[in-house]
Structure formats: structure tokens, C-alpha cells
Amino acid sequence: MPTPEPFLPHAILAVEDADPPSVPRVLVGPHRYIQAPGVLDHLGRYLSLVPSRRPAVLISEGGQRRFGARIADSLGEAGVEAVTVSFGGECSVAEADRVAAGLSNGLAGEAGNGEAVDAVIAVGGGKCLDAGKCVADRMSVPVVSCPTIASTDAPCSAISVMYTEEGVMEGVEYFPSNPAIVVVDTQVVADAPERYLVAGIGDALATWYEARTCFRNPAARSTIGGRITIAAAAIAELCADTVREHGAAAVASVRAGVIDEAVERVVEANTLLSGVGFESGGLATTHAIASALTFLPQAHHDALHGELVAIGILAQLALEDDLEEARTAAGFLAEIGLPVHLGQISLDLERDGEGLQGAMAGAASFPFVANEPFEVTPESLFEALSQAHELGLEVTASTGDTAYQKLRTA
């Protein structure tokens, strides 16, 4: 079973072996956040805020077919000359190095008279955006995030989750600055399959449960090595409150092709509140379990990140012996179509028991597990996962799994 590389926050913020009172409280976030239907058409104008006149656009081939003309028109109207680079699909060290080397070794010159790239615009899902951050860091230029789905909180953070070429999570890269601009076109997001929005709700809900654990534990640290600010905790709580209150309505609106206030609020929660909340509020067991589950091919191939996070939420609450809250969370997750037991992410507790135990051993090695106020072992994680699985089975037996099935047949 693979062991993840160490999670090391940027050195300027980490304080080694300091007592809690002397550890700085730090809040970070993107320099600008812009959200509304149609804002992708104004991307060229927004680049004056960076400023950038010669960006590289990192986008998948499918993204280029869907959005390439709009982006080119917007950049052209603003007098911005860009070079387009195809994203290979996986946020890996090899992919980031490939793109950065191509830009540095003449791709920009071939397309634009040798002018140096002065920014990276990443357009796509979480992995493309994370890869864009890596490329920008290697080239020492700002990054602009343009998410086309609202399934993760990647757009706003100064962190990239790194995967192997096969898609198994293997580590994290940290950067000294958050994205210069985050441009979220809610029409683009709403046009994507609703399963992505629902997955983002799972990731957003986890933001509060993990930040709550970190905020209550004086020894806990955020992902950037600092103590958790009151602001970060409040943002994380608002994030969860927003998706609980408006999540079901937002999903219904997206299904009906309508962009209303519920959609706008949930997209903001999934993207901005969750992004600031997790990075400045801290992570705990939920994301350790979600990341470790990618070690198992069935889960990696069949489930989105936020769907694995949903299982991690229930396991963390079971680990913390907060079973009443776990039952409440399971009810909400099931209502909007997120998985609440292992069978819904193509795993079986008995058949895959050995693999799950290995995955939990990997999860226990994630440094942010230490943000729990007690010792966490592979055995306690496996027991908590088993409890969460049984609870999820009880909830689906009571409420059914109609919403879950609907997302997979849409």
C-alpha cells in the first residue's frame, strides 16, 4: 500500500515545536474572487488585475472544444495574446514538469515571437487547476483559476494535491501565494453534470467538521502551519450551514436548468468558503480517509473526490464518538445523493477488508490526522470506518437511495 509523501506547509508560516500561544494565526485566500453567469466572457479584462499580457491557458482538449472560442474572444478583445497548452488529465509531477518545460523551452516562443509567459490560466476541474498552480510555481508567474465544475475547493487554495500517473494520491505541493484571480462562471458550472455539484457539497460539508476539530484543539495546525483564526472557523461553519440549507434546492435548480440564489450560494460555498475554510481552518481525519481510499482501484475509478469525502465525514464523526451528529450528517448526505456506505463507492467491508485495513494504515500516516485531540491508529480508523459503513446502511434502509441512484443515471 503506498504511503503519501510528507505534507509540508510553506516554510514562511510553519513554526516548529512552538507552544500554541506563540504560533501565529494565519488566514489566506485568493487575491480576487469573481462569480456570476457569463464572467468567463470577461476574462481578458480581468487579467489587467494581475496584470498579464502574455498568459498560457492550460485546458483539456474537451474544455478547449467547449470554452476555447469564448476564452480566445475575451482575451483577444482585451489585446491579450495567449498560448494554449493541453492538460493531460492527471495532476502529477510528470505532467506539471512537462507543461512547464514546454513553455520554458520554446512553446511560447513558437506561438508568440519569443515573448515570455507572464501568467498561467487554468481552466477545468480540480486536477487541471491544481496542475496549473504547479506550472505557475515552476515558472514563477501568477495563476488564474477558472473552474468549470463546482466539485472541489481547489480553485482558491495555494495547495495542489499530487497523484501518480495512475491517479493514486501521493502527496501535496505547497505554494507561497494563492491564485491571483478565481473566475467562476455559474452558467458553466450549472451546465456541468449535477453529480459534480453534489460532490462539491460533500467536500464543503467536511470543511466545518474538520475545522471544528482543529479549532477546538490548541495543538492543531492549519494546512499552512498556523493556528486557526476565528474568521476561518466562522467561514467553515457558514460553508456547512449554506450547503445544508440550500444544497437540495440548488441541485433541483441545476436539474431544471435554472440559476437562482440557491445555486449561487452553493457554488460560492463549494468554491470560496470551502477553499478558504479548509486551507486556513485545517484538515483532520475526513480527508485522510478520503485520500487513502484512492489507494483502492475500485474507489478511485468509481467515485469523485467529494464522494469519498462523504464517507470520510461519517468515519471522522464515528472516530470522535459523535454518533448523533454522524446520523444527522448521513441523513443529509443521503438526501442529496452522496454515498453513505462502502457499497456506494464500489467497496465491500468483507471482500475488501484487507485492502481497507491497508488504506487505513496509510490514512493514519497523514500528518493532519494529528489534529485530532487523541491518538489515531490504523485500527481505530478501520473501526470508525466500519461504524460509519453500518450507520450508512441503516440510513439507506430507512430513507432509500433514490437521490444517489438518480445522479448515476442522469
PDB file of C-alpha atoms in Angstrom, residues 9 30 37 45-46 55 82 84 104 112 124 158 233 246 249 266 276 287 305 316-317 362:
ATOM      1  CA  PRO A   9       3.457  23.708   4.711  1.00  0.00           C
ATOM      2  CA  PRO A  30      -7.242  34.219  -3.402  1.00  0.00           C
ATOM      3  CA  PRO A  37     -23.161  33.807 -15.006  1.00  0.00           C
ATOM      4  CA  ARG A  45     -10.478  42.346 -18.892  1.00  0.00           C
ATOM      5  CA  TYR A  46      -9.885  40.703 -15.510  1.00  0.00           C
ATOM      6  CA  PRO A  55      -0.632  34.126 -20.413  1.00  0.00           C
ATOM      7  CA  ALA A  82      -2.163  33.713 -25.135  1.00  0.00           C
ATOM      8  CA  THR A  84      -2.839  27.295 -25.262  1.00  0.00           C
ATOM      9  CA  SER A 104      10.101  27.388 -20.934  1.00  0.00           C
ATOM     10  CA  GLY A 112       4.292  34.372 -29.992  1.00  0.00           C
ATOM     11  CA  GLY A 124     -11.204  22.957 -15.903  1.00  0.00           C
ATOM     12  CA  ALA A 158      -2.228  27.605  -2.622  1.00  0.00           C
ATOM     13  CA  ALA A 233     -13.729  28.822  11.790  1.00  0.00           C
ATOM     14  CA  HIS A 246     -29.592  25.424   0.125  1.00  0.00           C
ATOM     15  CA  ALA A 249     -32.701  23.380  -3.739  1.00  0.00           C
ATOM     16  CA  VAL A 266     -23.921  26.693  -3.024  1.00  0.00           C
ATOM     17  CA  VAL A 276     -10.614  29.399   2.480  1.00  0.00           C
ATOM     18  CA  HIS A 287      -9.548  13.998   4.195  1.00  0.00           C
ATOM     19  CA  HIS A 305     -13.289  13.208  -4.509  1.00  0.00           C
ATOM     20  CA  GLN A 316     -14.380  11.024  11.422  1.00  0.00           C
ATOM     21  CA  LEU A 317     -17.569  11.605  13.408  1.00  0.00           C
ATOM     22  CA  GLY A 362      -1.938   4.814   5.037  1.00  0.00           C
TER      23      GLY A 362
END
